[in-house]
Amino acid sequence: MDIPESGREPALPPSRQGRRRFTPSMAAAQDELNGPPPATPSKRDILNTLKSLRGQLPVSRPATSTLIAMIEKTRPDDWEPLETPFIYAHNTTLMSWTGLSRTALQRHIRELADAKLLVAQDGRNGQRGRRWQGADGEVRVGFNLSSLRFRWPELVELLADARRRRERVSFLCGAIADLNDLVRASAERAGLEQIARDAMRLMRARLRTTTISRLEAYHSEMVSLHQAVGDAAGDIAVDNRVESCAYTQETEPMGPDFGAHYTDTKNNQSLNKVVPVAADGRNRIEAMRSAKSDVPADLNRVDDRAALRGFKGTALFYLEICSRLREFCVSARPSADELVVAAGYLSGEIGVSYHAWTQARAVLGPLQAAIAIIIMAARLERGAVIYRRDAYLRALTERGCRSQLYLDRSLYALRDARARELEPARLAKEGSHLCHGLPQPELQMPRR
């Protein structure tokens, strides 16, 4: 049966092998390059913005990674206002940069070109990777990244939206956690195990999503649990009012119409002995002032060096084992308070939240919390892997509560590692001194 002409799909235009097919969006992106760009961001700003917007651009995550790899191979000077960021590389070179197959690389390039994030400049024969001599000199063949300058206002707006979204997600997670403390405490007092389990389920579910609508649903459910546990606690409230009159005159509660209760105690104030302290007992007051109290001055005081187990480290020692600490110190020989302030800034740099840092300061003390942060940063500098930095610091804090935290062991290990790092330089220095002390051989002219 013949298919009518109206029912057939329009045939694609014929193309040569290796020739690129241009879409209207590609042509529009190429026409944009003829005009002045709205902004000229630096290479660092472009890279930081694209890395923050992975998964939110109109292209896939692998395509974004391919674009980032291409930008990293450009020079910073290419992003100056009067320069043109350009990539000239064969397919094999691009495949070695990204680790992709040829098909995946071509798919990513076309996806980026359709999104107007780059412009592919081909040769006269329509193939990339060939150069030809034109009337005006040699024509550059490759990928023009100047389209990112025209997309920069859109990228900045996307970055602001992403920042607002992250703040909203953080606020909802914090609100759910605050309600969870109230719900679980009230449920445990009232014996409502099911409500406590539901609150625990919501706390775990909030960590597995970043969708705002879903987090809002979890927050509404937690609010409902809070109202339910409040109603249940009101139903089981104890009423202490006395409605029975089965009491004798001696044991019945006192009211406004009753007199004094019957008692065997003699309420004779003349029998109380009064000691004249203020008049002639000045020596007694002085003795009370100088006497030591049986109760400690501060039961909640934290021993700020308990986890160090006697380890005495100077400020220079901590600066040697952790080079990143120098960036936040205001002096060459910081004091203990300056180390604590610098460790607070360093905690944010290594990915520890402010809540975990303040909790560690309250439990371990300022100095021990600062040394724990310095140890974490020093281990990260030496290639250690700490996946969840918040959980790691909270685990150290919990061990400090149980007096099972031994920071001195980590400090001794870091001291030995620092000594091993400086050993080659020391040996080279000693060798140079020995060489200077030996007699030098005489130079002889070569024979002809």
Tab-separated table of C-alpha atoms in Angstrom:
chain	number	residue	atom	x	y	z
A	1	MET	CA	0.000	0.000	0.000
A	2	ASP	CA	1.359	3.391	-1.011
A	3	ILE	CA	1.770	6.021	1.692
A	4	PRO	CA	0.428	9.434	0.675
A	5	GLU	CA	2.883	12.251	0.409
A	6	SER	CA	1.185	14.148	3.243
A	7	GLY	CA	1.748	11.248	5.704
A	8	ARG	CA	5.445	10.845	5.055
A	9	GLU	CA	8.034	12.411	7.342
A	10	PRO	CA	10.189	15.111	5.753
A	11	ALA	CA	13.520	13.688	4.651
A	12	LEU	CA	16.709	15.043	6.206
A	13	PRO	CA	18.955	17.068	3.930
A	14	PRO	CA	21.832	15.045	2.472
A	15	SER	CA	25.187	15.507	4.168
A	16	ARG	CA	28.708	14.344	3.562
A	17	GLN	CA	30.537	11.971	5.860
A	18	GLY	CA	32.040	13.989	8.739
A	19	ARG	CA	30.192	17.177	7.859
A	20	ARG	CA	28.449	18.924	10.750
A	21	ARG	CA	24.710	19.618	10.605
A	22	PHE	CA	23.924	23.075	11.923
A	23	THR	CA	20.704	23.769	13.822
A	24	PRO	CA	19.065	27.205	14.155
A	25	SER	CA	20.427	27.548	17.711
A	26	MET	CA	23.971	26.848	16.466
A	27	ALA	CA	23.574	29.475	13.742
A	28	ALA	CA	22.248	32.001	16.304
A	29	ALA	CA	25.213	31.337	18.599
A	30	GLN	CA	27.603	31.859	15.690
A	31	ASP	CA	25.922	35.142	14.749
A	32	GLU	CA	26.267	36.369	18.349
A	33	LEU	CA	30.046	36.326	18.076
A	34	ASN	CA	29.929	39.264	15.669
A	35	GLY	CA	28.691	41.631	18.387
A	36	PRO	CA	30.200	42.763	21.714
A	37	PRO	CA	29.654	40.387	24.662
A	38	PRO	CA	27.680	41.610	27.710
A	39	ALA	CA	30.449	40.535	30.118
A	40	THR	CA	34.001	39.190	30.130
A	41	PRO	CA	34.342	36.896	33.161
A	42	SER	CA	37.668	35.355	34.067
A	43	LYS	CA	38.560	31.712	33.648
A	44	ARG	CA	38.303	31.113	37.394
A	45	ASP	CA	34.816	32.634	37.611
A	46	ILE	CA	33.601	30.553	34.663
A	47	LEU	CA	34.957	27.317	36.120
A	48	ASN	CA	33.584	27.949	39.630
A	49	THR	CA	30.152	28.825	38.247
A	50	LEU	CA	29.926	25.761	35.989
A	51	LYS	CA	31.083	23.444	38.773
A	52	SER	CA	28.416	24.873	41.092
A	53	LEU	CA	25.685	24.486	38.459
A	54	ARG	CA	26.237	20.835	37.547
A	55	GLY	CA	22.882	19.219	36.961
A	56	GLN	CA	21.083	22.577	36.614
A	57	LEU	CA	22.293	23.634	33.175
A	58	PRO	CA	20.276	22.831	30.021
A	59	VAL	CA	22.801	20.057	29.288
A	60	SER	CA	23.566	16.778	31.020
A	61	ARG	CA	26.161	16.371	33.763
A	62	PRO	CA	28.647	14.486	31.509
A	63	ALA	CA	28.392	17.238	28.895
A	64	THR	CA	29.074	19.839	31.589
A	65	SER	CA	32.149	17.866	32.678
A	66	THR	CA	33.375	17.826	29.070
A	67	LEU	CA	32.968	21.606	28.833
A	68	ILE	CA	34.825	22.091	32.130
A	69	ALA	CA	37.687	19.901	30.873
A	70	MET	CA	37.947	22.019	27.718
A	71	ILE	CA	37.962	25.289	29.694
A	72	GLU	CA	40.677	23.999	32.037
A	73	LYS	CA	42.996	23.501	29.047
A	74	THR	CA	42.761	27.156	28.046
A	75	ARG	CA	45.125	29.839	29.322
A	76	PRO	CA	43.885	32.487	31.769
A	77	ASP	CA	45.077	35.177	29.348
A	78	ASP	CA	42.643	33.874	26.714
A	79	TRP	CA	39.746	35.147	28.827
A	80	GLU	CA	40.924	38.750	28.801
A	81	PRO	CA	38.515	41.294	27.198
A	82	LEU	CA	40.509	41.567	23.951
A	83	GLU	CA	41.324	37.854	23.619
A	84	THR	CA	39.326	34.869	22.368
A	85	PRO	CA	39.129	31.606	24.352
A	86	PHE	CA	39.639	28.906	21.742
A	87	ILE	CA	40.282	25.149	21.768
A	88	TYR	CA	42.025	23.448	18.866
A	89	ALA	CA	42.368	19.729	19.523
A	90	HIS	CA	41.838	16.516	17.589
A	91	ASN	CA	39.251	13.993	18.687
A	92	THR	CA	41.954	11.746	20.119
A	93	THR	CA	43.249	14.605	22.257
A	94	LEU	CA	39.775	15.432	23.538
A	95	MET	CA	39.147	11.763	24.266
A	96	SER	CA	42.352	11.595	26.292
A	97	TRP	CA	41.318	14.694	28.263
A	98	THR	CA	37.843	13.445	29.112
A	99	GLY	CA	38.187	9.645	28.968
A	100	LEU	CA	35.183	9.396	26.647
A	101	SER	CA	34.585	7.355	23.519
A	102	ARG	CA	34.349	9.061	20.158
A	103	THR	CA	30.568	8.643	20.009
A	104	ALA	CA	30.036	10.044	23.517
A	105	LEU	CA	32.368	12.959	22.766
A	106	GLN	CA	30.480	13.862	19.586
A	107	ARG	CA	27.177	13.636	21.456
A	108	HIS	CA	28.432	15.991	24.181
A	109	ILE	CA	29.789	18.482	21.648
A	110	ARG	CA	26.498	18.609	19.803
A	111	GLU	CA	24.576	18.993	23.065
A	112	LEU	CA	26.786	21.913	24.117
A	113	ALA	CA	26.501	23.547	20.690
A	114	ASP	CA	22.688	23.268	20.760
A	115	ALA	CA	22.694	24.969	24.192
A	116	LYS	CA	24.835	27.849	22.786
A	117	LEU	CA	27.679	27.115	25.207
A	118	LEU	CA	30.274	26.828	22.430
A	119	VAL	CA	30.587	27.350	18.673
A	120	ALA	CA	32.203	24.770	16.433
A	121	GLN	CA	34.281	26.395	13.712
A	122	ASP	CA	34.908	23.988	10.845
A	123	GLY	CA	37.120	24.243	7.820
A	124	ARG	CA	36.091	25.145	4.288
A	125	ASN	CA	35.238	21.546	3.529
A	126	GLY	CA	32.945	21.356	6.575
A	127	GLN	CA	35.229	19.074	8.545
A	128	ARG	CA	36.917	19.811	11.812
A	129	GLY	CA	40.570	19.136	12.321
A	130	ARG	CA	41.638	20.468	8.912
A	131	ARG	CA	43.346	23.782	8.249
A	132	TRP	CA	43.233	25.695	5.003
A	133	GLN	CA	44.863	28.818	3.704
A	134	GLY	CA	42.382	31.589	2.963
A	135	ALA	CA	42.663	35.038	1.512
A	136	ASP	CA	43.030	36.661	4.922
A	137	GLY	CA	45.497	34.155	6.264
A	138	GLU	CA	45.121	30.942	8.223
A	139	VAL	CA	41.665	30.237	9.622
A	140	ARG	CA	41.357	28.801	13.117
A	141	VAL	CA	39.484	25.526	13.207
A	142	GLY	CA	38.162	24.150	16.493
A	143	PHE	CA	35.795	25.284	19.253
A	144	ASN	CA	35.162	28.893	20.159
A	145	LEU	CA	34.259	29.286	23.852
A	146	SER	CA	33.350	32.978	23.594
A	147	SER	CA	29.675	31.982	23.693
A	148	LEU	CA	30.032	31.587	27.457
A	149	ARG	CA	30.456	35.367	27.695
A	150	PHE	CA	27.016	35.818	26.122
A	151	ARG	CA	25.545	33.200	28.509
A	152	TRP	CA	27.172	34.782	31.588
A	153	PRO	CA	24.098	36.808	32.765
A	154	GLU	CA	21.981	33.649	32.556
A	155	LEU	CA	24.608	31.655	34.464
A	156	VAL	CA	24.748	34.296	37.208
A	157	GLU	CA	20.969	34.171	37.567
A	158	LEU	CA	21.032	30.379	37.724
A	159	LEU	CA	23.737	30.546	40.385
A	160	ALA	CA	21.636	32.932	42.494
A	161	ASP	CA	18.625	30.619	42.165
A	162	ALA	CA	20.762	27.645	43.173
A	163	ARG	CA	22.047	29.535	46.208
A	164	ARG	CA	18.499	30.437	47.280
A	165	ARG	CA	17.462	26.841	46.752
A	166	ARG	CA	20.308	25.554	48.933
A	167	GLU	CA	19.381	28.031	51.663
A	168	ARG	CA	15.758	26.895	51.524
A	169	VAL	CA	16.805	23.245	51.723
A	170	SER	CA	19.078	23.989	54.687
A	171	PHE	CA	16.296	25.907	56.458
A	172	LEU	CA	13.775	23.075	55.989
A	173	CYS	CA	16.253	20.452	57.202
A	174	GLY	CA	17.019	22.564	60.284
A	175	ALA	CA	13.329	23.149	61.005
A	176	ILE	CA	12.624	19.410	60.776
A	177	ALA	CA	15.521	18.691	63.140
A	178	ASP	CA	14.301	21.273	65.686
A	179	LEU	CA	10.783	19.833	65.669
A	180	ASN	CA	12.208	16.329	65.951
A	181	ASP	CA	13.858	17.182	69.283
A	182	LEU	CA	10.556	18.427	70.709
A	183	VAL	CA	8.487	15.556	69.300
A	184	ARG	CA	10.785	12.761	70.439
A	185	ALA	CA	11.245	14.245	73.926
A	186	SER	CA	7.488	14.608	74.440
A	187	ALA	CA	6.782	11.185	72.902
A	188	GLU	CA	9.275	9.467	75.204
A	189	ARG	CA	7.756	11.125	78.273
A	190	ALA	CA	4.243	10.148	77.184
A	191	GLY	CA	5.241	6.647	76.053
A	192	LEU	CA	4.169	7.185	72.433
A	193	GLU	CA	6.636	4.888	70.655
A	194	GLN	CA	4.921	5.037	67.262
A	195	ILE	CA	5.212	8.835	67.074
A	196	ALA	CA	8.880	8.620	68.061
A	197	ARG	CA	9.509	6.072	65.281
A	198	ASP	CA	7.712	8.271	62.750
A	199	ALA	CA	9.851	11.239	63.758
A	200	MET	CA	12.994	9.146	63.353
A	201	ARG	CA	11.822	8.046	59.904
A	202	LEU	CA	11.330	11.661	58.821
A	203	MET	CA	14.776	12.610	60.106
A	204	ARG	CA	16.353	9.896	57.967
A	205	ALA	CA	14.223	10.709	54.915
A	206	ARG	CA	15.237	14.393	54.918
A	207	LEU	CA	18.879	13.427	54.338
A	208	ARG	CA	18.072	11.438	51.189
A	209	THR	CA	16.524	14.256	49.155
A	210	THR	CA	17.128	17.864	48.173
A	211	THR	CA	13.733	18.455	46.582
A	212	ILE	CA	12.032	21.423	48.215
A	213	SER	CA	8.493	20.114	47.707
A	214	ARG	CA	9.346	16.820	49.358
A	215	LEU	CA	11.106	18.524	52.261
A	216	GLU	CA	8.088	20.784	52.760
A	217	ALA	CA	5.892	17.675	52.907
A	218	TYR	CA	8.222	16.167	55.529
A	219	HIS	CA	8.060	19.397	57.533
A	220	SER	CA	4.244	19.428	57.420
A	221	GLU	CA	4.202	15.811	58.578
A	222	MET	CA	6.553	16.648	61.447
A	223	VAL	CA	4.293	19.558	62.452
A	224	SER	CA	1.350	17.128	62.496
A	225	LEU	CA	3.320	14.776	64.747
A	226	HIS	CA	4.098	17.691	67.071
A	227	GLN	CA	0.410	18.563	67.312
A	228	ALA	CA	-0.533	14.913	67.841
A	229	VAL	CA	1.947	14.422	70.660
A	230	GLY	CA	0.751	17.682	72.248
A	231	ASP	CA	-2.870	16.522	72.166
A	232	ALA	CA	-1.924	13.122	73.572
A	233	ALA	CA	0.070	14.702	76.385
A	234	GLY	CA	-2.925	16.948	77.231
A	235	ASP	CA	-5.255	13.943	77.421
A	236	ILE	CA	-3.127	12.129	79.978
A	237	ALA	CA	-2.465	15.176	82.164
A	238	VAL	CA	-2.807	14.554	85.913
A	239	ASP	CA	-5.383	16.588	87.857
A	240	ASN	CA	-4.262	17.220	91.428
A	241	ARG	CA	-7.472	18.778	92.645
A	242	VAL	CA	-8.922	17.202	95.807
A	243	GLU	CA	-12.629	16.484	95.645
A	244	SER	CA	-12.971	13.943	98.431
A	245	CYS	CA	-13.860	14.983	101.980
A	246	ALA	CA	-12.828	11.739	103.637
A	247	TYR	CA	-10.191	13.486	105.720
A	248	THR	CA	-10.008	14.235	109.447
A	249	GLN	CA	-9.453	17.697	110.832
A	250	GLU	CA	-5.810	16.869	111.403
A	251	THR	CA	-5.013	15.671	107.851
A	252	GLU	CA	-7.402	17.670	105.664
A	253	PRO	CA	-5.719	20.219	103.389
A	254	MET	CA	-5.645	23.732	104.741
A	255	GLY	CA	-8.156	26.185	103.361
A	256	PRO	CA	-9.144	29.780	104.084
A	257	ASP	CA	-11.755	28.706	106.679
A	258	PHE	CA	-9.522	26.390	108.597
A	259	GLY	CA	-7.273	27.215	111.458
A	260	ALA	CA	-3.858	25.886	112.245
A	261	HIS	CA	-3.279	22.159	111.883
A	262	TYR	CA	-2.654	19.961	114.833
A	263	THR	CA	1.072	19.421	115.372
A	264	ASP	CA	3.367	18.182	118.103
A	265	THR	CA	6.116	20.652	117.247
A	266	LYS	CA	6.634	23.490	119.705
A	267	ASN	CA	6.513	26.729	117.802
A	268	ASN	CA	8.239	28.817	120.404
A	269	GLN	CA	10.565	31.353	118.821
A	270	SER	CA	12.085	32.316	122.163
A	271	LEU	CA	13.837	28.949	122.214
A	272	ASN	CA	15.734	29.663	118.969
A	273	LYS	CA	19.348	30.561	119.642
A	274	VAL	CA	20.548	33.676	117.842
A	275	VAL	CA	24.287	34.022	117.258
A	276	PRO	CA	25.397	37.677	117.071
A	277	VAL	CA	27.765	37.405	114.106
A	278	ALA	CA	27.835	40.970	112.852
A	279	ALA	CA	28.378	42.564	116.232
A	280	ASP	CA	31.336	40.715	117.704
A	281	GLY	CA	31.883	37.770	115.378
A	282	ARG	CA	34.198	39.340	112.797
A	283	ASN	CA	36.771	36.591	113.204
A	284	ARG	CA	34.137	34.019	112.267
A	285	ILE	CA	33.341	35.850	109.026
A	286	GLU	CA	37.018	35.945	108.068
A	287	ALA	CA	37.337	32.245	108.793
A	288	MET	CA	34.348	31.461	106.570
A	289	ARG	CA	35.835	33.513	103.749
A	290	SER	CA	39.196	31.747	103.891
A	291	ALA	CA	37.734	28.260	104.262
A	292	LYS	CA	37.752	25.986	101.209
A	293	SER	CA	34.406	24.915	99.838
A	294	ASP	CA	33.520	21.248	99.645
A	295	VAL	CA	31.731	21.817	96.321
A	296	PRO	CA	33.883	22.408	93.203
A	297	ALA	CA	33.800	25.963	91.859
A	298	ASP	CA	32.490	24.870	88.473
A	299	LEU	CA	31.155	21.370	87.993
A	300	ASN	CA	30.680	21.961	84.260
A	301	ARG	CA	34.204	23.219	83.648
A	302	VAL	CA	35.954	21.396	80.805
A	303	ASP	CA	39.595	20.467	81.204
A	304	ASP	CA	41.031	22.089	78.071
A	305	ARG	CA	44.001	19.701	77.881
A	306	ALA	CA	42.479	16.374	78.973
A	307	ALA	CA	42.557	14.771	75.504
A	308	LEU	CA	46.165	15.905	74.902
A	309	ARG	CA	47.407	13.587	77.685
A	310	GLY	CA	50.269	15.888	78.583
A	311	PHE	CA	51.365	16.699	75.030
A	312	LYS	CA	52.834	20.197	74.885
A	313	GLY	CA	52.869	21.687	71.405
A	314	THR	CA	53.901	25.214	70.525
A	315	ALA	CA	52.164	27.408	67.979
A	316	LEU	CA	55.052	26.884	65.541
A	317	PHE	CA	54.579	23.128	65.818
A	318	TYR	CA	50.926	23.386	64.744
A	319	LEU	CA	51.879	25.735	61.913
A	320	GLU	CA	54.480	23.220	60.681
A	321	ILE	CA	52.185	20.193	60.611
A	322	CYS	CA	49.314	22.160	58.996
A	323	SER	CA	50.398	24.673	56.367
A	324	ARG	CA	46.818	25.848	55.652
A	325	LEU	CA	46.609	27.221	59.202
A	326	ARG	CA	49.017	30.043	58.305
A	327	GLU	CA	46.422	31.629	56.022
A	328	PHE	CA	44.146	32.442	58.984
A	329	CYS	CA	46.737	33.468	61.597
A	330	VAL	CA	47.272	37.186	62.129
A	331	SER	CA	50.801	36.851	63.531
A	332	ALA	CA	53.882	34.717	63.009
A	333	ARG	CA	53.678	33.315	66.563
A	334	PRO	CA	49.944	33.114	67.344
A	335	SER	CA	48.687	32.723	70.867
A	336	ALA	CA	46.230	30.059	72.017
A	337	ASP	CA	43.246	32.366	71.446
A	338	GLU	CA	44.482	33.245	67.953
A	339	LEU	CA	44.870	29.528	67.173
A	340	VAL	CA	41.273	28.934	68.233
A	341	VAL	CA	40.028	31.754	65.976
A	342	ALA	CA	42.124	30.492	63.050
A	343	ALA	CA	40.868	26.936	63.570
A	344	GLY	CA	37.303	28.248	63.411
A	345	TYR	CA	37.945	29.665	59.944
A	346	LEU	CA	39.846	26.511	58.955
A	347	SER	CA	36.891	24.315	59.954
A	348	GLY	CA	34.736	25.981	57.326
A	349	GLU	CA	37.450	25.512	54.694
A	350	ILE	CA	37.665	21.739	55.228
A	351	GLY	CA	33.887	21.245	55.201
A	352	VAL	CA	32.900	21.239	58.898
A	353	SER	CA	29.637	23.013	59.692
A	354	TYR	CA	29.432	25.841	62.218
A	355	HIS	CA	27.093	23.824	64.446
A	356	ALA	CA	29.563	20.943	64.726
A	357	TRP	CA	32.390	23.395	65.470
A	358	THR	CA	30.457	25.183	68.244
A	359	GLN	CA	29.395	21.835	69.707
A	360	ALA	CA	33.015	20.656	69.788
A	361	ARG	CA	34.078	23.910	71.470
A	362	ALA	CA	31.372	23.547	74.131
A	363	VAL	CA	32.189	19.897	74.894
A	364	LEU	CA	35.935	19.601	74.349
A	365	GLY	CA	36.931	23.164	75.115
A	366	PRO	CA	38.237	25.797	72.670
A	367	LEU	CA	41.845	24.558	72.555
A	368	GLN	CA	41.072	20.858	72.141
A	369	ALA	CA	38.447	21.579	69.471
A	370	ALA	CA	40.968	23.746	67.591
A	371	ILE	CA	43.633	21.013	67.770
A	372	ALA	CA	41.112	18.443	66.481
A	373	ILE	CA	40.406	20.686	63.467
A	374	ILE	CA	44.152	21.168	62.875
A	375	ILE	CA	44.697	17.398	62.958
A	376	MET	CA	41.908	16.859	60.408
A	377	ALA	CA	43.335	19.518	58.078
A	378	ALA	CA	46.862	18.103	58.429
A	379	ARG	CA	45.645	14.605	57.559
A	380	LEU	CA	43.796	15.942	54.520
A	381	GLU	CA	46.978	17.682	53.347
A	382	ARG	CA	48.801	14.352	53.462
A	383	GLY	CA	46.259	12.557	51.291
A	384	ALA	CA	43.937	11.081	53.916
A	385	VAL	CA	40.305	10.507	52.923
A	386	ILE	CA	37.605	11.787	55.310
A	387	TYR	CA	34.265	11.369	53.598
A	388	ARG	CA	31.927	12.957	56.171
A	389	ARG	CA	33.900	15.670	57.982
A	390	ASP	CA	30.910	16.720	60.132
A	391	ALA	CA	30.327	13.170	61.356
A	392	TYR	CA	34.061	12.718	61.950
A	393	LEU	CA	34.264	15.779	64.228
A	394	ARG	CA	31.075	14.778	66.057
A	395	ALA	CA	32.563	11.315	66.655
A	396	LEU	CA	35.674	12.942	68.150
A	397	THR	CA	33.420	15.094	70.345
A	398	GLU	CA	31.492	12.053	71.537
A	399	ARG	CA	34.704	10.233	72.373
A	400	GLY	CA	35.854	13.309	74.278
A	401	CYS	CA	32.691	13.143	76.405
A	402	ARG	CA	33.597	9.572	77.398
A	403	SER	CA	37.268	10.487	78.038
A	404	GLN	CA	38.301	8.189	75.184
A	405	LEU	CA	39.851	10.854	72.931
A	406	TYR	CA	43.632	10.679	72.534
A	407	LEU	CA	44.791	13.656	70.497
A	408	ASP	CA	48.396	13.149	71.580
A	409	ARG	CA	48.699	9.988	69.491
A	410	SER	CA	47.671	11.810	66.321
A	411	LEU	CA	50.035	14.681	67.122
A	412	TYR	CA	52.976	12.314	67.666
A	413	ALA	CA	52.191	10.614	64.327
A	414	LEU	CA	52.031	13.967	62.530
A	415	ARG	CA	55.307	15.014	64.132
A	416	ASP	CA	56.993	11.845	62.837
A	417	ALA	CA	55.468	12.373	59.383
A	418	ARG	CA	56.788	15.949	59.352
A	419	ALA	CA	60.242	14.683	60.336
A	420	ARG	CA	60.182	12.182	57.467
A	421	GLU	CA	59.201	14.940	55.056
A	422	LEU	CA	62.140	17.084	56.147
A	423	GLU	CA	64.646	14.190	56.184
A	424	PRO	CA	65.727	14.462	52.467
A	425	ALA	CA	66.330	18.195	52.795
A	426	ARG	CA	68.363	17.658	55.967
A	427	LEU	CA	70.485	14.946	54.371
A	428	ALA	CA	71.085	17.108	51.310
A	429	LYS	CA	72.136	19.994	53.531
A	430	GLU	CA	74.541	17.791	55.514
A	431	GLY	CA	75.941	16.412	52.271
A	432	SER	CA	76.595	19.908	50.951
A	433	HIS	CA	78.420	20.796	54.176
A	434	LEU	CA	80.569	17.668	53.880
A	435	CYS	CA	81.366	18.460	50.274
A	436	HIS	CA	82.495	21.966	51.220
A	437	GLY	CA	84.796	20.520	53.871
A	438	LEU	CA	86.627	18.115	51.488
A	439	PRO	CA	89.525	19.257	49.316
A	440	GLN	CA	88.479	19.890	45.730
A	441	PRO	CA	90.371	18.076	42.915
A	442	GLU	CA	92.436	20.199	40.598
A	443	LEU	CA	91.054	20.898	37.167
A	444	GLN	CA	93.170	19.616	34.288
A	445	MET	CA	93.113	20.920	30.773
A	446	PRO	CA	92.097	18.283	28.227
A	447	ARG	CA	94.846	17.018	25.979
A	448	ARG	CA	94.778	17.757	22.315
